[in-house]
CSV table of C-alpha atoms in Angstrom, one decimal:
chain,number,residue,atom,x,y,z
A,1,UNK,CA,-45.2,-149.4,72.8
A,2,UNK,CA,-45.9,-145.7,71.7
A,3,UNK,CA,-43.7,-143.2,69.9
A,4,UNK,CA,-43.2,-140.0,71.4
A,5,UNK,CA,-41.8,-136.8,70.1
A,6,UNK,CA,-41.3,-133.5,71.9
A,7,UNK,CA,-38.8,-130.2,72.3
A,8,UNK,CA,-37.2,-130.9,75.8
A,9,UNK,CA,-34.8,-127.6,76.6
A,10,UNK,CA,-35.0,-126.5,73.3
A,11,UNK,CA,-33.9,-129.8,71.5
A,12,UNK,CA,-36.3,-132.1,69.7
A,13,UNK,CA,-36.4,-135.5,71.2
A,14,UNK,CA,-38.1,-138.6,70.7
A,15,UNK,CA,-38.8,-142.1,72.3
A,16,UNK,CA,-40.7,-145.3,72.3
A,17,UNK,CA,-41.9,-145.9,75.4
A,18,UNK,CA,-44.6,-148.0,77.5
A,19,UNK,CA,-47.9,-145.8,77.5
A,20,UNK,CA,-47.8,-145.9,81.0
A,21,UNK,CA,-44.5,-143.9,81.1
A,22,UNK,CA,-45.2,-140.5,83.0
A,23,UNK,CA,-43.6,-137.3,81.6
A,24,UNK,CA,-41.0,-137.4,84.9
A,25,UNK,CA,-40.1,-141.2,83.9
A,26,UNK,CA,-39.3,-139.9,80.3
A,27,UNK,CA,-37.3,-137.1,81.0
A,28,UNK,CA,-35.0,-139.0,84.1
A,29,UNK,CA,-35.1,-142.2,82.7
A,30,UNK,CA,-35.0,-142.1,79.0
A,31,UNK,CA,-33.2,-138.5,78.5
A,32,UNK,CA,-31.1,-139.0,81.6
A,33,UNK,CA,-32.4,-135.5,82.8
A,34,UNK,CA,-32.4,-136.5,86.6
A,35,UNK,CA,-32.8,-132.7,87.9
A,36,UNK,CA,-36.5,-133.3,87.9
A,37,UNK,CA,-37.4,-135.4,91.0
A,38,UNK,CA,-39.9,-137.5,92.2
A,39,UNK,CA,-41.2,-137.0,95.8
A,40,UNK,CA,-44.6,-138.4,96.6
A,41,UNK,CA,-45.8,-139.6,93.3
A,42,UNK,CA,-48.9,-138.1,93.9
A,43,UNK,CA,-49.3,-134.9,92.7
A,44,UNK,CA,-48.8,-133.6,95.8
A,45,UNK,CA,-45.1,-132.3,96.6
A,46,UNK,CA,-44.1,-130.5,93.5
A,47,UNK,CA,-40.5,-131.7,93.3
A,48,UNK,CA,-41.6,-133.3,89.6
A,49,UNK,CA,-42.8,-129.7,88.1
A,50,UNK,CA,-41.5,-128.5,84.9
A,51,UNK,CA,-43.2,-126.3,82.4
A,52,UNK,CA,-45.3,-127.7,79.5
A,53,UNK,CA,-45.6,-124.9,76.9
A,54,UNK,CA,-44.5,-122.4,79.2
A,55,UNK,CA,-46.7,-123.4,82.0
A,56,UNK,CA,-46.0,-125.2,85.3
A,57,UNK,CA,-47.4,-128.6,85.5
A,58,UNK,CA,-46.6,-131.7,87.8
A,59,UNK,CA,-44.9,-134.3,85.5
A,60,UNK,CA,-45.5,-137.2,87.8
A,61,UNK,CA,-49.2,-136.5,86.8
A,62,UNK,CA,-48.8,-136.6,83.0
A,63,UNK,CA,-48.5,-139.3,80.5
A,64,UNK,CA,-45.3,-138.7,78.1
A,65,UNK,CA,-47.6,-139.4,75.4
A,66,UNK,CA,-49.8,-136.7,76.2
A,67,UNK,CA,-47.4,-133.8,75.7
A,68,UNK,CA,-46.8,-135.1,72.2
A,69,UNK,CA,-45.4,-132.0,70.3
A,70,UNK,CA,-45.1,-130.0,73.4
A,71,UNK,CA,-42.4,-127.4,74.6
A,72,UNK,CA,-40.8,-128.8,77.8
A,73,UNK,CA,-38.2,-127.1,80.0
A,74,UNK,CA,-36.9,-129.0,82.9
A,75,UNK,CA,-34.6,-127.4,85.7
A,76,UNK,CA,-31.5,-128.0,83.2
A,77,UNK,CA,-32.6,-126.0,80.5
A,78,UNK,CA,-33.6,-122.6,82.6
A,79,UNK,CA,-30.1,-121.4,82.1
A,80,UNK,CA,-27.9,-121.1,79.1
A,81,UNK,CA,-25.8,-123.8,78.5
A,82,UNK,CA,-22.3,-123.1,80.4
A,83,UNK,CA,-23.8,-119.8,81.2
A,84,UNK,CA,-24.6,-118.4,84.4
A,85,UNK,CA,-27.1,-119.5,86.5
A,86,UNK,CA,-30.8,-118.1,85.9
A,87,UNK,CA,-31.6,-115.2,88.3
A,88,UNK,CA,-34.2,-117.7,90.4
A,89,UNK,CA,-31.2,-120.2,90.7
A,90,UNK,CA,-28.7,-117.7,91.6
A,91,UNK,CA,-31.8,-116.3,94.2
A,92,UNK,CA,-31.9,-119.7,95.8
A,93,UNK,CA,-28.4,-119.8,96.2
A,94,UNK,CA,-27.8,-116.5,97.6
A,95,UNK,CA,-30.6,-116.6,99.7
A,96,UNK,CA,-29.4,-120.4,100.8
A,97,UNK,CA,-32.9,-121.4,100.2
A,98,UNK,CA,-32.4,-125.1,100.0
A,99,UNK,CA,-30.7,-127.7,102.8
A,100,UNK,CA,-31.3,-131.2,101.4
A,101,UNK,CA,-32.0,-129.8,97.8
A,102,UNK,CA,-34.7,-132.4,96.8
A,103,UNK,CA,-37.5,-130.0,96.2
A,104,UNK,CA,-35.3,-127.5,95.0
A,105,UNK,CA,-35.8,-127.9,90.9
A,106,UNK,CA,-39.6,-127.7,91.6
A,107,UNK,CA,-39.6,-124.9,93.6
A,108,UNK,CA,-37.3,-123.4,91.1
A,109,UNK,CA,-39.7,-124.2,88.5
A,110,UNK,CA,-42.8,-123.5,90.2
A,111,UNK,CA,-41.3,-120.1,91.3
A,112,UNK,CA,-40.4,-118.9,87.7
A,113,UNK,CA,-43.8,-119.7,86.5
A,114,UNK,CA,-45.3,-117.5,89.6
A,115,UNK,CA,-43.2,-114.5,88.2
A,116,UNK,CA,-44.5,-115.3,84.8
A,117,UNK,CA,-48.1,-115.2,86.2
A,118,UNK,CA,-48.1,-112.6,89.0
A,119,UNK,CA,-44.6,-110.4,87.7
A,120,UNK,CA,-41.7,-109.2,89.7
A,121,UNK,CA,-42.8,-107.7,92.4
A,122,UNK,CA,-44.2,-110.6,94.8
A,123,UNK,CA,-45.0,-109.9,98.2
A,124,UNK,CA,-44.6,-112.6,101.3
A,125,UNK,CA,-48.2,-113.7,100.9
A,126,UNK,CA,-48.8,-114.2,97.5
A,127,UNK,CA,-45.5,-116.4,97.3
A,128,UNK,CA,-46.6,-118.7,100.1
A,129,UNK,CA,-49.8,-119.2,98.9
A,130,UNK,CA,-48.8,-119.6,95.1
A,131,UNK,CA,-46.3,-122.4,96.6
A,132,UNK,CA,-49.1,-124.6,98.0
A,133,UNK,CA,-48.2,-127.0,95.8
A,134,UNK,CA,-44.5,-127.2,96.4
A,135,UNK,CA,-43.5,-129.0,99.8
A,136,UNK,CA,-40.3,-128.4,101.7
A,137,UNK,CA,-39.3,-130.7,104.6
A,138,UNK,CA,-36.0,-129.0,105.8
A,139,UNK,CA,-36.3,-125.3,105.3
A,140,UNK,CA,-39.5,-124.1,107.0
A,141,UNK,CA,-39.7,-122.1,103.6
A,142,UNK,CA,-38.7,-118.9,105.1
A,143,UNK,CA,-35.7,-118.6,103.1
A,144,UNK,CA,-37.5,-120.2,100.1
A,145,UNK,CA,-39.9,-117.3,100.2
A,146,UNK,CA,-37.1,-114.8,100.4
A,147,UNK,CA,-35.2,-116.3,97.5
A,148,UNK,CA,-38.2,-116.1,95.3
A,149,UNK,CA,-39.1,-112.3,96.0
A,150,UNK,CA,-35.4,-111.2,95.0
A,151,UNK,CA,-35.3,-113.7,92.2
A,152,UNK,CA,-38.3,-112.1,90.8
A,153,UNK,CA,-36.9,-108.7,91.2
A,154,UNK,CA,-33.8,-109.6,89.6
A,155,UNK,CA,-35.9,-111.4,86.4
A,156,UNK,CA,-37.7,-108.2,86.3
A,157,UNK,CA,-34.3,-106.2,85.6
A,158,UNK,CA,-33.9,-108.7,82.7
A,159,UNK,CA,-30.7,-110.1,84.0
B,1,UNK,CA,-50.3,-148.9,87.2
B,2,UNK,CA,-52.1,-151.7,85.0
B,3,UNK,CA,-51.4,-151.7,81.1
B,4,UNK,CA,-53.9,-149.8,78.9
B,5,UNK,CA,-54.2,-148.5,75.2
B,6,UNK,CA,-54.6,-144.9,74.5
B,7,UNK,CA,-56.8,-143.4,71.9
B,8,UNK,CA,-56.7,-139.7,70.7
B,9,UNK,CA,-59.9,-139.1,68.9
B,10,UNK,CA,-60.7,-135.6,67.1
B,11,UNK,CA,-64.4,-135.3,67.4
B,12,UNK,CA,-66.6,-135.9,70.2
B,13,UNK,CA,-68.6,-138.4,68.0
B,14,UNK,CA,-65.3,-140.8,67.7
B,15,UNK,CA,-64.9,-140.7,71.4
B,16,UNK,CA,-68.4,-141.6,72.1
B,17,UNK,CA,-68.0,-144.4,69.6
B,18,UNK,CA,-64.8,-145.7,71.4
B,19,UNK,CA,-66.7,-145.6,74.4
B,20,UNK,CA,-69.6,-147.5,73.5
B,21,UNK,CA,-67.1,-150.1,71.8
B,22,UNK,CA,-64.5,-150.5,74.0
B,23,UNK,CA,-65.1,-152.3,77.4
B,24,UNK,CA,-63.5,-150.4,80.5
B,25,UNK,CA,-62.9,-147.3,78.8
B,26,UNK,CA,-62.3,-144.2,80.6
B,27,UNK,CA,-62.2,-140.8,79.6
B,28,UNK,CA,-58.9,-138.7,80.0
B,29,UNK,CA,-59.4,-134.8,80.1
B,30,UNK,CA,-56.7,-133.2,82.6
B,31,UNK,CA,-55.9,-136.5,83.9
B,32,UNK,CA,-55.3,-135.1,87.7
B,33,UNK,CA,-57.9,-137.8,89.2
B,34,UNK,CA,-57.6,-140.4,86.9
B,35,UNK,CA,-53.9,-140.8,86.8
B,36,UNK,CA,-53.1,-141.0,90.4
B,37,UNK,CA,-56.0,-143.2,90.9
B,38,UNK,CA,-54.3,-145.6,88.0
B,39,UNK,CA,-51.3,-145.2,90.0
B,40,UNK,CA,-53.1,-146.7,93.1
B,41,UNK,CA,-54.7,-149.3,91.0
B,42,UNK,CA,-58.2,-148.2,92.2
B,43,UNK,CA,-58.8,-147.5,88.5
B,44,UNK,CA,-57.7,-149.9,85.7
B,45,UNK,CA,-59.0,-149.1,82.5
B,46,UNK,CA,-58.2,-151.0,79.4
B,47,UNK,CA,-58.4,-148.0,76.8
B,48,UNK,CA,-58.2,-144.4,77.5
B,49,UNK,CA,-59.6,-142.4,75.2
B,50,UNK,CA,-58.1,-138.7,75.4
B,51,UNK,CA,-60.3,-135.6,74.9
B,52,UNK,CA,-57.3,-133.3,74.3
B,53,UNK,CA,-57.1,-133.7,70.7
B,54,UNK,CA,-60.9,-132.6,70.1
B,55,UNK,CA,-61.5,-129.0,68.8
B,56,UNK,CA,-64.4,-126.8,70.1
B,57,UNK,CA,-64.8,-128.2,73.7
B,58,UNK,CA,-62.7,-125.7,75.4
B,59,UNK,CA,-63.1,-122.1,75.6
B,60,UNK,CA,-65.5,-119.7,77.4
B,61,UNK,CA,-68.0,-117.0,76.2
B,62,UNK,CA,-71.2,-115.4,76.9
B,63,UNK,CA,-74.3,-116.6,75.3
B,64,UNK,CA,-77.0,-114.5,76.4
B,65,UNK,CA,-77.4,-114.3,80.0
B,66,UNK,CA,-75.6,-117.6,80.4
B,67,UNK,CA,-71.4,-118.1,80.9
B,68,UNK,CA,-71.1,-121.2,78.7
B,69,UNK,CA,-67.6,-123.1,79.4
B,70,UNK,CA,-66.3,-125.7,77.6
B,71,UNK,CA,-65.8,-129.2,79.0
B,72,UNK,CA,-61.9,-128.9,78.3
B,73,UNK,CA,-61.6,-125.7,79.8
B,74,UNK,CA,-58.5,-125.7,82.5
B,75,UNK,CA,-59.0,-124.5,86.1
B,76,UNK,CA,-56.3,-121.8,85.2
B,77,UNK,CA,-58.5,-120.1,82.5
B,78,UNK,CA,-61.8,-120.1,84.4
B,79,UNK,CA,-59.7,-118.4,87.3
B,80,UNK,CA,-58.2,-115.9,85.2
B,81,UNK,CA,-60.6,-115.3,82.4
B,82,UNK,CA,-61.8,-111.5,82.4
B,83,UNK,CA,-65.1,-112.9,81.0
B,84,UNK,CA,-65.7,-115.4,84.0
B,85,UNK,CA,-64.4,-112.6,86.6
B,86,UNK,CA,-66.9,-109.9,84.9
B,87,UNK,CA,-70.2,-112.2,84.7
B,88,UNK,CA,-69.8,-114.7,87.8
B,89,UNK,CA,-66.7,-113.8,89.6
B,90,UNK,CA,-67.4,-116.2,92.3
B,91,UNK,CA,-66.7,-119.0,89.7
B,92,UNK,CA,-63.6,-117.1,88.8
B,93,UNK,CA,-62.7,-117.8,92.5
B,94,UNK,CA,-63.7,-120.9,93.2
B,95,UNK,CA,-61.8,-122.1,90.0
B,96,UNK,CA,-58.7,-120.3,91.6
B,97,UNK,CA,-59.3,-122.6,94.8
B,98,UNK,CA,-58.7,-125.7,93.5
B,99,UNK,CA,-55.6,-127.6,94.3
B,100,UNK,CA,-52.7,-125.7,93.6
B,101,UNK,CA,-51.1,-123.5,90.2
B,102,UNK,CA,-49.8,-126.5,88.6
B,103,UNK,CA,-52.9,-128.9,89.4
B,104,UNK,CA,-54.8,-125.8,88.2
B,105,UNK,CA,-53.1,-125.6,84.7
B,106,UNK,CA,-54.1,-129.2,83.7
B,107,UNK,CA,-57.4,-130.1,85.5
B,108,UNK,CA,-60.7,-129.4,83.8
B,109,UNK,CA,-64.4,-128.3,84.5
B,110,UNK,CA,-65.6,-131.4,82.6
B,111,UNK,CA,-63.3,-133.8,84.6
B,112,UNK,CA,-64.2,-132.3,87.8
B,113,UNK,CA,-68.0,-132.3,87.2
B,114,UNK,CA,-67.9,-135.8,85.5
B,115,UNK,CA,-66.0,-137.1,88.6
B,116,UNK,CA,-68.4,-135.7,91.1
B,117,UNK,CA,-65.8,-135.7,93.9
B,118,UNK,CA,-67.8,-135.5,97.1
B,119,UNK,CA,-65.2,-133.0,98.4
B,120,UNK,CA,-64.2,-131.0,94.7
B,121,UNK,CA,-65.4,-127.5,94.3
B,122,UNK,CA,-67.4,-127.5,90.8
B,123,UNK,CA,-70.3,-129.6,91.8
B,124,UNK,CA,-71.3,-126.8,94.5
B,125,UNK,CA,-70.8,-124.2,91.5
B,126,UNK,CA,-73.1,-126.3,89.3
B,127,UNK,CA,-75.8,-127.1,91.8
B,128,UNK,CA,-75.2,-123.6,93.6
B,129,UNK,CA,-75.7,-121.5,90.2
B,130,UNK,CA,-78.1,-123.8,88.6
B,131,UNK,CA,-75.9,-124.6,85.8
B,132,UNK,CA,-77.1,-127.0,82.8
B,133,UNK,CA,-74.6,-129.9,82.0
B,134,UNK,CA,-74.6,-130.0,78.1
B,135,UNK,CA,-73.6,-133.6,77.2
B,136,UNK,CA,-73.1,-134.8,73.4
B,137,UNK,CA,-76.7,-136.2,74.0
B,138,UNK,CA,-78.7,-133.9,75.8
B,139,UNK,CA,-79.0,-131.2,78.6
B,140,UNK,CA,-79.1,-132.3,82.1
B,141,UNK,CA,-79.8,-129.8,84.8
B,142,UNK,CA,-77.6,-129.8,87.8
B,143,UNK,CA,-80.3,-130.6,90.1
B,144,UNK,CA,-80.7,-134.3,88.3
B,145,UNK,CA,-77.1,-134.4,87.2
B,146,UNK,CA,-75.2,-135.3,91.0
B,147,UNK,CA,-76.2,-138.9,91.8
B,148,UNK,CA,-74.2,-139.6,94.8
B,149,UNK,CA,-70.4,-140.3,95.7
B,150,UNK,CA,-68.7,-140.3,92.3
B,151,UNK,CA,-72.0,-140.9,90.4
B,152,UNK,CA,-73.7,-138.9,88.2
B,153,UNK,CA,-76.5,-139.2,85.3
B,154,UNK,CA,-73.9,-139.6,82.8
B,155,UNK,CA,-74.4,-142.5,80.4
B,156,UNK,CA,-71.6,-144.9,79.7
B,157,UNK,CA,-71.1,-143.3,76.4
B,158,UNK,CA,-72.2,-140.1,77.5
B,159,UNK,CA,-69.6,-137.0,77.1
B,160,UNK,CA,-69.9,-133.7,78.6
B,161,UNK,CA,-69.0,-131.2,76.3
B,162,UNK,CA,-69.8,-127.8,77.8
B,163,UNK,CA,-71.3,-126.4,81.2
B,164,UNK,CA,-73.9,-123.5,81.1
B,165,UNK,CA,-74.1,-121.1,84.1
B,166,UNK,CA,-77.2,-118.5,84.1
B,167,UNK,CA,-75.4,-115.2,85.1
B,168,UNK,CA,-76.7,-114.7,89.0
B,169,UNK,CA,-77.3,-111.2,90.7
B,170,UNK,CA,-75.3,-112.3,93.7
B,171,UNK,CA,-73.0,-115.1,94.2
B,172,UNK,CA,-70.1,-116.1,96.7
B,173,UNK,CA,-68.5,-119.3,97.2
B,174,UNK,CA,-66.6,-120.0,100.5
B,175,UNK,CA,-64.4,-123.0,101.1
B,176,UNK,CA,-62.9,-124.5,104.1
B,177,UNK,CA,-60.0,-126.5,102.5
B,178,UNK,CA,-58.3,-129.5,103.8
B,179,UNK,CA,-54.7,-128.1,104.6
B,180,UNK,CA,-53.1,-131.3,103.4
B,181,UNK,CA,-55.1,-131.7,100.0
B,182,UNK,CA,-56.8,-128.4,99.6
B,183,UNK,CA,-60.0,-130.2,98.7
B,184,UNK,CA,-63.1,-129.0,100.5
B,185,UNK,CA,-63.4,-130.1,103.8
B,186,UNK,CA,-66.7,-128.0,103.3
B,187,UNK,CA,-67.5,-125.7,100.5
B,188,UNK,CA,-70.6,-123.7,100.5
B,189,UNK,CA,-72.0,-121.9,97.5
B,190,UNK,CA,-74.6,-119.5,97.4
B,191,UNK,CA,-76.3,-117.9,94.7
B,192,UNK,CA,-79.5,-115.1,94.1
B,193,UNK,CA,-80.7,-114.9,90.6
B,194,UNK,CA,-84.3,-113.1,90.9
B,195,UNK,CA,-86.2,-114.7,93.1
B,196,UNK,CA,-84.3,-118.3,92.7
B,197,UNK,CA,-82.3,-118.9,95.9
B,198,UNK,CA,-79.6,-121.5,96.0
B,199,UNK,CA,-77.4,-122.9,98.6
B,200,UNK,CA,-75.2,-125.7,97.6
B,201,UNK,CA,-72.6,-127.6,99.7
B,202,UNK,CA,-69.7,-129.8,98.6
B,203,UNK,CA,-67.5,-131.7,101.1
B,204,UNK,CA,-69.6,-132.6,103.8
B,205,UNK,CA,-72.5,-134.8,102.3
B,206,UNK,CA,-72.4,-138.4,102.8
B,207,UNK,CA,-74.1,-138.5,99.2
B,208,UNK,CA,-71.9,-135.6,97.8
B,209,UNK,CA,-73.1,-132.5,96.8
B,210,UNK,CA,-76.5,-131.1,98.3
B,211,UNK,CA,-78.7,-128.0,98.4
B,212,UNK,CA,-79.8,-126.8,102.0
B,213,UNK,CA,-83.5,-126.3,101.4
B,214,UNK,CA,-84.2,-124.6,104.8
B,215,UNK,CA,-81.2,-121.9,104.2
B,216,UNK,CA,-82.8,-121.2,101.1
B,217,UNK,CA,-85.9,-120.6,102.4
B,218,UNK,CA,-85.1,-118.4,104.9
B,219,UNK,CA,-82.8,-116.3,102.5
B,220,UNK,CA,-85.7,-116.0,100.3
B,221,UNK,CA,-87.6,-113.8,102.7
B,222,UNK,CA,-84.7,-111.5,103.0
B,223,UNK,CA,-81.1,-112.2,101.1
B,224,UNK,CA,-78.5,-111.4,104.1
B,225,UNK,CA,-76.9,-113.1,106.7
B,226,UNK,CA,-79.2,-112.1,109.5
B,227,UNK,CA,-81.8,-114.6,107.7
B,228,UNK,CA,-79.2,-117.5,108.7
B,229,UNK,CA,-78.9,-116.3,112.5
B,230,UNK,CA,-78.9,-119.3,114.6
B,231,UNK,CA,-79.7,-122.0,111.8
B,232,UNK,CA,-77.8,-125.0,111.7
B,233,UNK,CA,-78.1,-128.5,109.9
B,234,UNK,CA,-78.7,-131.7,111.2
B,235,UNK,CA,-75.5,-133.8,111.4
B,236,UNK,CA,-77.5,-136.9,109.8
B,237,UNK,CA,-76.4,-137.6,106.6
B,238,UNK,CA,-73.1,-135.9,106.8
B,239,UNK,CA,-69.8,-137.6,106.3
B,240,UNK,CA,-67.5,-138.2,109.1
B,241,UNK,CA,-63.7,-138.9,109.1
B,242,UNK,CA,-60.3,-138.5,110.6
B,243,UNK,CA,-60.5,-134.8,109.0
B,244,UNK,CA,-63.7,-133.9,110.7
B,245,UNK,CA,-66.7,-135.5,112.2
B,246,UNK,CA,-70.2,-135.3,110.8
B,247,UNK,CA,-71.0,-132.7,113.6
B,248,UNK,CA,-68.2,-130.5,112.9
B,249,UNK,CA,-68.9,-130.7,109.2
B,250,UNK,CA,-72.5,-129.9,109.8
B,251,UNK,CA,-71.3,-126.7,112.3
B,252,UNK,CA,-69.2,-125.6,109.3
B,253,UNK,CA,-72.0,-125.3,107.0
B,254,UNK,CA,-73.8,-122.8,109.1
B,255,UNK,CA,-70.6,-120.6,109.2
B,256,UNK,CA,-69.6,-120.9,105.6
B,257,UNK,CA,-73.1,-120.1,104.5
B,258,UNK,CA,-73.5,-117.1,106.6
B,259,UNK,CA,-69.8,-115.7,105.5
B,260,UNK,CA,-70.7,-116.7,101.7
B,261,UNK,CA,-74.0,-114.6,102.2
B,262,UNK,CA,-71.9,-112.1,103.8
B,263,UNK,CA,-69.5,-112.0,100.9
B,264,UNK,CA,-72.2,-112.4,98.2
B,265,UNK,CA,-74.1,-109.0,99.9
B,266,UNK,CA,-70.6,-106.9,100.3
């Protein structure tokens, strides 16, 4: 077993885990933050995307001990507790950018990362290209792309 | 996944010592090949030597006429680095084509080069630019480094610390990505540096990355698309699978090489 310590959604957390424990397992099974999903478990689908020190990463392809001391943000930590939804979450709701919802947490975490890297004015081509690592099997992506463009704009207004 | 012990050395010397002492030890950089392989139990190292705590093996700088990239530099950093974009824009573009944004935030150049996946992008850049792989022991020319599928000149306790790319006059990389994995079904890197011409191909060779000397000779006369008109590569020695036959891959080499030369001379 190995001791891990990191900050998750602004809170210092620790755990004693098998070295094989992936970050996504640590989040879901030890911290009970089940918003982060495991889809493919092969780093293809992006359902497990979280932010490590502000950058989108697939938490199914990272050992928990690799992010010792890091700052992790999951879908649960995107909006302030008991506050309104994050603008990107709100945009997904507004544009009906989900059907079954399984890919949604990863989509939203990836979307926020895209805005951080590419700015608030995103065209469709950019969004589709940047979403290469996130797979949705229901929506056909159209509403996801619309939601990300809208969410990016709202984020720019400092909402 | 099989059980393992992990180590987090803070110097390259410690890491090399661990590799030499521990049986079945594997280096971990970005982990985006090793971890999936371990999940499938295709790899079961008893010891993992994590390189992330070692200082001085990450970063990008120009040294004279060469671009030097630390082994632990992430694809994202290479893709967005103003230094890379200014000096070898083709290399920045190549790094931006690897995997997807989340993968590029973790994957490293050293990991990709050491793994020598026959469909990876960086081996094409190393061979296509005439790079030098700098390890804890020696300097290895790219021409001598890539030995075959997942095989390199690296000794068991040898660790890549930097990769040095001489700055070309012209260069471009064109990739035909597998739409599912985004690995190169075929990728062609071309460069011109003085009178030295290189055409390197990834994704197609049954023994991994290779140079197309017939194309290079043709381009030596004149570095332009016309020099490659009608030229083909035999399907002999190409890999074939459900994604594309050997003939299809051989055909793509000609197409992509012409596109790469067009991009390099645009």
